């Protein structure tokens, strides 16, 4: 199945700074890459996703970039706010069905 | 609210026991996925059903089983429970198959095995 590596495992930034989380995948046939945000004790929530026919997608302060040649994709959060503090997971399809998730990045935004 | 419901929210049971977790997908979603989340293993895919049929298996133990009923709700059965089975169990649903449509997660069932 698909292997998804995610870095860093923890990230601490000051409010207003940018945060970048990177993931790599192994299956070159993968065509869908979602990002989930999980607050403590809550369910993972889809925040943005990208399909393999585009290189970048933006939604307000959040953007995702995809490099199919290098098989990596990244989440960019600009102008971070304390409420952005959470665990972020990247994922890629496994054998075209469910998702394989990265290990998660714990983001802390300090005021 | 994602539209995916799970019951119960919390479950405390003893080793060796059997429990059943229930999930109702979003209206119109045909695929149901089960994931296990523990502190050291992250989100692990267990099993997927699509329109009543098993479609994919992940790291699901033989002591665990699942099914999807004609009304599309799903149940995950965990038997001969061990301390290591303590975890958050999430159900997710999507319209079709991953890679095509988004997955929406339920609130989870927190299982504690004592």
mmCIF file of C-alpha atoms in Angstrom:
data_model
loop_
_atom_site.group_PDB
_atom_site.id
_atom_site.type_symbol
_atom_site.label_atom_id
_atom_site.label_comp_id
_atom_site.label_asym_id
_atom_site.label_seq_id
_atom_site.Cartn_x
_atom_site.Cartn_y
_atom_site.Cartn_z
ATOM 1 C CA UNK A 1 0.000 0.000 0.000
ATOM 2 C CA UNK A 2 0.852 3.657 -0.105
ATOM 3 C CA UNK A 3 3.465 4.950 2.329
ATOM 4 C CA UNK A 4 3.045 8.517 3.488
ATOM 5 C CA UNK A 5 5.847 10.260 5.329
ATOM 6 C CA UNK A 6 5.052 13.517 7.109
ATOM 7 C CA UNK A 7 7.416 16.121 8.563
ATOM 8 C CA UNK A 8 7.884 17.700 10.982
ATOM 9 C CA UNK A 9 6.160 15.835 13.810
ATOM 10 C CA UNK A 10 5.937 19.026 15.868
ATOM 11 C CA UNK A 11 6.004 22.644 14.802
ATOM 12 C CA UNK A 12 5.890 25.749 16.942
ATOM 13 C CA UNK A 13 5.423 29.173 15.379
ATOM 14 C CA UNK A 14 4.544 32.624 16.586
ATOM 15 C CA UNK A 15 1.196 34.120 15.744
ATOM 16 C CA UNK A 16 1.353 35.765 12.338
ATOM 17 C CA UNK A 17 4.162 33.582 11.028
ATOM 18 C CA UNK A 18 3.769 30.953 8.324
ATOM 19 C CA UNK A 19 3.761 27.207 8.877
ATOM 20 C CA UNK A 20 4.709 24.552 6.344
ATOM 21 C CA UNK A 21 4.126 20.821 6.651
ATOM 22 C CA UNK A 22 5.500 18.401 4.084
ATOM 23 C CA UNK A 23 4.502 14.912 3.020
ATOM 24 C CA UNK A 24 5.922 12.416 0.593
ATOM 25 C CA UNK A 25 4.183 9.449 -0.980
ATOM 26 C CA UNK A 26 5.398 6.390 -2.810
ATOM 27 C CA UNK A 27 2.729 5.411 -5.338
ATOM 28 C CA UNK A 28 3.091 7.463 -8.497
ATOM 29 C CA UNK A 29 -0.487 6.550 -9.460
ATOM 30 C CA UNK A 30 -1.926 8.426 -6.468
ATOM 31 C CA UNK A 31 -4.231 11.208 -7.615
ATOM 32 C CA UNK A 32 -5.863 12.690 -4.525
ATOM 33 C CA UNK A 33 -4.182 14.293 -1.514
ATOM 34 C CA UNK A 34 -6.299 15.588 1.367
ATOM 35 C CA UNK A 35 -5.245 17.397 4.512
ATOM 36 C CA UNK A 36 -7.097 16.982 7.792
ATOM 37 C CA UNK A 37 -7.036 19.064 10.952
ATOM 38 C CA UNK A 38 -7.744 17.398 14.275
ATOM 39 C CA UNK A 39 -8.275 19.329 17.454
ATOM 40 C CA UNK A 40 -7.801 17.581 20.773
ATOM 41 C CA UNK A 41 -10.476 14.968 21.352
ATOM 42 C CA UNK A 42 -12.277 15.841 18.117
ATOM 43 C CA UNK A 43 -12.716 14.170 14.763
ATOM 44 C CA UNK A 44 -10.364 14.821 11.841
ATOM 45 C CA UNK A 45 -11.831 17.489 9.576
ATOM 46 C CA UNK A 46 -10.959 17.943 5.937
ATOM 47 C CA UNK A 47 -9.493 21.413 5.431
ATOM 48 C CA UNK A 48 -8.199 21.257 1.886
ATOM 49 C CA UNK A 49 -7.398 18.719 -0.781
ATOM 50 C CA UNK A 50 -5.673 18.648 -4.137
ATOM 51 C CA UNK A 51 -5.969 16.404 -7.135
ATOM 52 C CA UNK A 52 -3.103 15.401 -9.347
ATOM 53 C CA UNK A 53 -4.133 17.532 -12.303
ATOM 54 C CA UNK A 54 -3.217 20.787 -10.494
ATOM 55 C CA UNK A 55 -0.063 21.986 -8.814
ATOM 56 C CA UNK A 56 -1.498 24.345 -6.223
ATOM 57 C CA UNK A 57 -4.759 25.124 -4.510
ATOM 58 C CA UNK A 58 -5.583 27.958 -2.131
ATOM 59 C CA UNK A 59 -8.360 28.612 0.331
ATOM 60 C CA UNK A 60 -7.896 31.870 2.222
ATOM 61 C CA UNK A 61 -4.870 31.384 4.510
ATOM 62 C CA UNK A 62 -4.364 27.753 3.551
ATOM 63 C CA UNK A 63 -2.673 26.447 0.442
ATOM 64 C CA UNK A 64 -1.498 23.063 -0.738
ATOM 65 C CA UNK A 65 1.157 22.436 -3.365
ATOM 66 C CA UNK A 66 1.840 19.220 -5.200
ATOM 67 C CA UNK A 67 4.997 18.111 -6.957
ATOM 68 C CA UNK A 68 4.172 14.890 -8.780
ATOM 69 C CA UNK A 69 7.681 14.421 -10.109
ATOM 70 C CA UNK A 70 9.181 14.469 -6.644
ATOM 71 C CA UNK A 71 6.097 12.791 -5.141
ATOM 72 C CA UNK A 72 5.595 15.283 -2.388
ATOM 73 C CA UNK A 73 2.913 17.722 -1.308
ATOM 74 C CA UNK A 74 2.884 20.458 1.270
ATOM 75 C CA UNK A 75 0.441 22.404 3.410
ATOM 76 C CA UNK A 76 1.090 26.103 3.859
ATOM 77 C CA UNK A 77 -0.683 28.168 6.494
ATOM 78 C CA UNK A 78 -0.057 31.901 6.385
ATOM 79 C CA UNK A 79 -0.746 34.505 9.079
ATOM 80 C CA UNK A 80 -1.163 31.774 11.673
ATOM 81 C CA UNK A 81 -3.563 32.278 14.550
ATOM 82 C CA UNK A 82 -3.802 30.503 17.932
ATOM 83 C CA UNK A 83 -6.911 28.652 16.709
ATOM 84 C CA UNK A 84 -4.752 27.016 14.034
ATOM 85 C CA UNK A 85 -3.132 25.001 16.834
ATOM 86 C CA UNK A 86 -4.032 21.359 16.206
ATOM 87 C CA UNK A 87 -2.677 18.155 14.718
ATOM 88 C CA UNK A 88 -2.567 18.140 10.934
ATOM 89 C CA UNK A 89 -2.590 14.940 8.882
ATOM 90 C CA UNK A 90 -1.799 14.452 5.240
ATOM 91 C CA UNK A 91 -3.100 11.412 3.389
ATOM 92 C CA UNK A 92 -2.930 9.597 0.102
ATOM 93 C CA UNK A 93 -5.130 6.864 -1.365
ATOM 94 C CA UNK A 94 -4.119 3.294 -0.697
ATOM 95 C CA UNK A 95 -4.742 1.022 -3.635
ATOM 96 C CA UNK A 96 -7.433 3.445 -4.793
ATOM 97 C CA UNK A 97 -9.704 2.892 -1.811
ATOM 98 C CA UNK A 98 -9.220 4.130 1.758
ATOM 99 C CA UNK A 99 -6.571 6.566 2.918
ATOM 100 C CA UNK A 100 -3.130 6.101 4.337
ATOM 101 C CA UNK A 101 -2.384 8.891 6.749
ATOM 102 C CA UNK A 102 0.885 10.464 7.739
ATOM 103 C CA UNK A 103 1.838 10.329 11.393
ATOM 104 C CA UNK A 104 0.604 13.872 11.959
ATOM 105 C CA UNK A 105 2.147 17.242 12.770
ATOM 106 C CA UNK A 106 1.329 18.891 16.051
ATOM 107 C CA UNK A 107 1.207 22.627 15.331
ATOM 108 C CA UNK A 108 1.379 25.111 18.175
ATOM 109 C CA UNK A 109 0.791 28.783 17.464
ATOM 110 C CA UNK A 110 1.864 30.995 20.340
ATOM 111 C CA UNK A 111 0.445 34.507 20.778
ATOM 112 C CA UNK B 1 -21.166 18.423 12.191
ATOM 113 C CA UNK B 2 -20.038 16.092 9.385
ATOM 114 C CA UNK B 3 -23.329 14.194 9.164
ATOM 115 C CA UNK B 4 -21.632 10.947 10.183
ATOM 116 C CA UNK B 5 -22.854 9.596 13.507
ATOM 117 C CA UNK B 6 -21.220 7.081 15.806
ATOM 118 C CA UNK B 7 -22.417 5.368 18.943
ATOM 119 C CA UNK B 8 -21.516 5.034 21.699
ATOM 120 C CA UNK B 9 -19.224 8.001 22.389
ATOM 121 C CA UNK B 10 -17.398 6.208 25.159
ATOM 122 C CA UNK B 11 -17.061 2.563 26.032
ATOM 123 C CA UNK B 12 -15.279 1.032 29.004
ATOM 124 C CA UNK B 13 -14.956 -2.702 29.161
ATOM 125 C CA UNK B 14 -12.722 -5.451 30.489
ATOM 126 C CA UNK B 15 -10.154 -7.598 28.759
ATOM 127 C CA UNK B 16 -11.613 -10.594 27.009
ATOM 128 C CA UNK B 17 -14.941 -8.940 26.356
ATOM 129 C CA UNK B 18 -16.667 -8.155 23.053
ATOM 130 C CA UNK B 19 -18.084 -4.813 21.947
ATOM 131 C CA UNK B 20 -19.912 -3.433 18.930
ATOM 132 C CA UNK B 21 -19.396 0.056 17.573
ATOM 133 C CA UNK B 22 -22.013 1.572 15.305
ATOM 134 C CA UNK B 23 -21.739 4.086 12.489
ATOM 135 C CA UNK B 24 -24.306 5.807 10.292
ATOM 136 C CA UNK B 25 -22.855 7.458 7.184
ATOM 137 C CA UNK B 26 -23.890 10.778 5.702
ATOM 138 C CA UNK B 27 -27.056 10.650 3.677
ATOM 139 C CA UNK B 28 -26.194 9.486 0.177
ATOM 140 C CA UNK B 29 -22.749 8.137 1.028
ATOM 141 C CA UNK B 30 -22.191 4.527 -0.009
ATOM 142 C CA UNK B 31 -18.699 3.965 1.367
ATOM 143 C CA UNK B 32 -17.904 3.482 5.035
ATOM 144 C CA UNK B 33 -14.384 3.296 6.417
ATOM 145 C CA UNK B 34 -13.191 2.337 9.875
ATOM 146 C CA UNK B 35 -10.011 3.777 11.379
ATOM 147 C CA UNK B 36 -8.250 3.200 14.660
ATOM 148 C CA UNK B 37 -6.362 6.041 16.299
ATOM 149 C CA UNK B 38 -3.958 5.343 19.115
ATOM 150 C CA UNK B 39 -1.266 7.597 20.526
ATOM 151 C CA UNK B 40 1.657 5.732 19.048
ATOM 152 C CA UNK B 41 0.147 4.517 15.767
ATOM 153 C CA UNK B 42 -1.701 7.536 14.435
ATOM 154 C CA UNK B 43 -4.705 6.940 12.182
ATOM 155 C CA UNK B 44 -4.723 3.372 10.926
ATOM 156 C CA UNK B 45 -7.124 2.146 8.286
ATOM 157 C CA UNK B 46 -8.978 -0.992 9.337
ATOM 158 C CA UNK B 47 -11.605 -1.840 6.731
ATOM 159 C CA UNK B 48 -13.866 -0.371 4.068
ATOM 160 C CA UNK B 49 -17.362 -1.264 2.868
ATOM 161 C CA UNK B 50 -19.016 -0.008 -0.258
ATOM 162 C CA UNK B 51 -22.743 -0.456 -0.688
ATOM 163 C CA UNK B 52 -22.837 -3.468 1.604
ATOM 164 C CA UNK B 53 -19.740 -5.229 0.344
ATOM 165 C CA UNK B 54 -16.250 -5.341 1.770
ATOM 166 C CA UNK B 55 -13.901 -3.429 -0.551
ATOM 167 C CA UNK B 56 -10.575 -3.145 1.241
ATOM 168 C CA UNK B 57 -8.834 -4.371 4.337
ATOM 169 C CA UNK B 58 -6.064 -2.657 6.213
ATOM 170 C CA UNK B 59 -4.440 -3.472 9.515
ATOM 171 C CA UNK B 60 -7.487 -5.179 10.949
ATOM 172 C CA UNK B 61 -6.922 -7.945 13.466
ATOM 173 C CA UNK B 62 -8.652 -11.294 13.088
ATOM 174 C CA UNK B 63 -10.431 -10.575 16.388
ATOM 175 C CA UNK B 64 -12.137 -7.633 14.691
ATOM 176 C CA UNK B 65 -14.888 -7.820 12.120
ATOM 177 C CA UNK B 66 -17.286 -5.436 10.462
ATOM 178 C CA UNK B 67 -20.322 -5.356 8.246
ATOM 179 C CA UNK B 68 -22.464 -2.864 6.391
ATOM 180 C CA UNK B 69 -26.207 -3.346 6.430
ATOM 181 C CA UNK B 70 -28.774 -2.698 3.665
ATOM 182 C CA UNK B 71 -29.581 0.710 5.194
ATOM 183 C CA UNK B 72 -25.814 1.455 4.850
ATOM 184 C CA UNK B 73 -25.063 1.752 8.540
ATOM 185 C CA UNK B 74 -22.029 -0.203 9.650
ATOM 186 C CA UNK B 75 -20.936 -2.020 12.752
ATOM 187 C CA UNK B 76 -17.419 -2.838 13.928
ATOM 188 C CA UNK B 77 -17.185 -5.810 16.241
ATOM 189 C CA UNK B 78 -14.174 -6.155 18.520
ATOM 190 C CA UNK B 79 -13.774 -9.402 20.434
ATOM 191 C CA UNK B 80 -11.355 -10.929 22.957
ATOM 192 C CA UNK B 81 -10.368 -7.400 23.821
ATOM 193 C CA UNK B 82 -6.859 -6.626 24.998
ATOM 194 C CA UNK B 83 -5.454 -3.600 26.758
ATOM 195 C CA UNK B 84 -3.783 -2.552 23.517
ATOM 196 C CA UNK B 85 -7.148 -2.224 21.796
ATOM 197 C CA UNK B 86 -7.833 0.908 23.795
ATOM 198 C CA UNK B 87 -8.071 3.655 21.212
ATOM 199 C CA UNK B 88 -10.326 6.074 19.403
ATOM 200 C CA UNK B 89 -12.270 4.359 16.644
ATOM 201 C CA UNK B 90 -13.444 6.564 13.823
ATOM 202 C CA UNK B 91 -15.880 5.852 11.085
ATOM 203 C CA UNK B 92 -15.765 7.898 7.903
ATOM 204 C CA UNK B 93 -17.990 7.956 4.859
ATOM 205 C CA UNK B 94 -17.774 9.124 1.293
ATOM 206 C CA UNK B 95 -19.984 9.113 -1.753
ATOM 207 C CA UNK B 96 -17.775 6.726 -3.684
ATOM 208 C CA UNK B 97 -14.257 5.456 -3.293
ATOM 209 C CA UNK B 98 -11.258 7.338 -1.849
ATOM 210 C CA UNK B 99 -9.357 9.004 -4.609
ATOM 211 C CA UNK B 100 -12.607 10.248 -6.060
ATOM 212 C CA UNK B 101 -14.482 11.900 -3.215
ATOM 213 C CA UNK B 102 -13.823 13.365 0.204
ATOM 214 C CA UNK B 103 -14.102 11.327 3.381
ATOM 215 C CA UNK B 104 -16.040 12.768 6.298
ATOM 216 C CA UNK B 105 -15.313 11.527 9.787
ATOM 217 C CA UNK B 106 -17.715 10.822 12.603
ATOM 218 C CA UNK B 107 -17.048 11.986 16.173
ATOM 219 C CA UNK B 108 -15.444 8.692 17.132
ATOM 220 C CA UNK B 109 -15.919 6.103 19.855
ATOM 221 C CA UNK B 110 -13.364 6.106 22.641
ATOM 222 C CA UNK B 111 -12.779 2.535 23.785
ATOM 223 C CA UNK B 112 -11.049 1.875 27.070
ATOM 224 C CA UNK B 113 -10.148 -1.705 27.915
ATOM 225 C CA UNK B 114 -9.271 -2.296 31.572
#
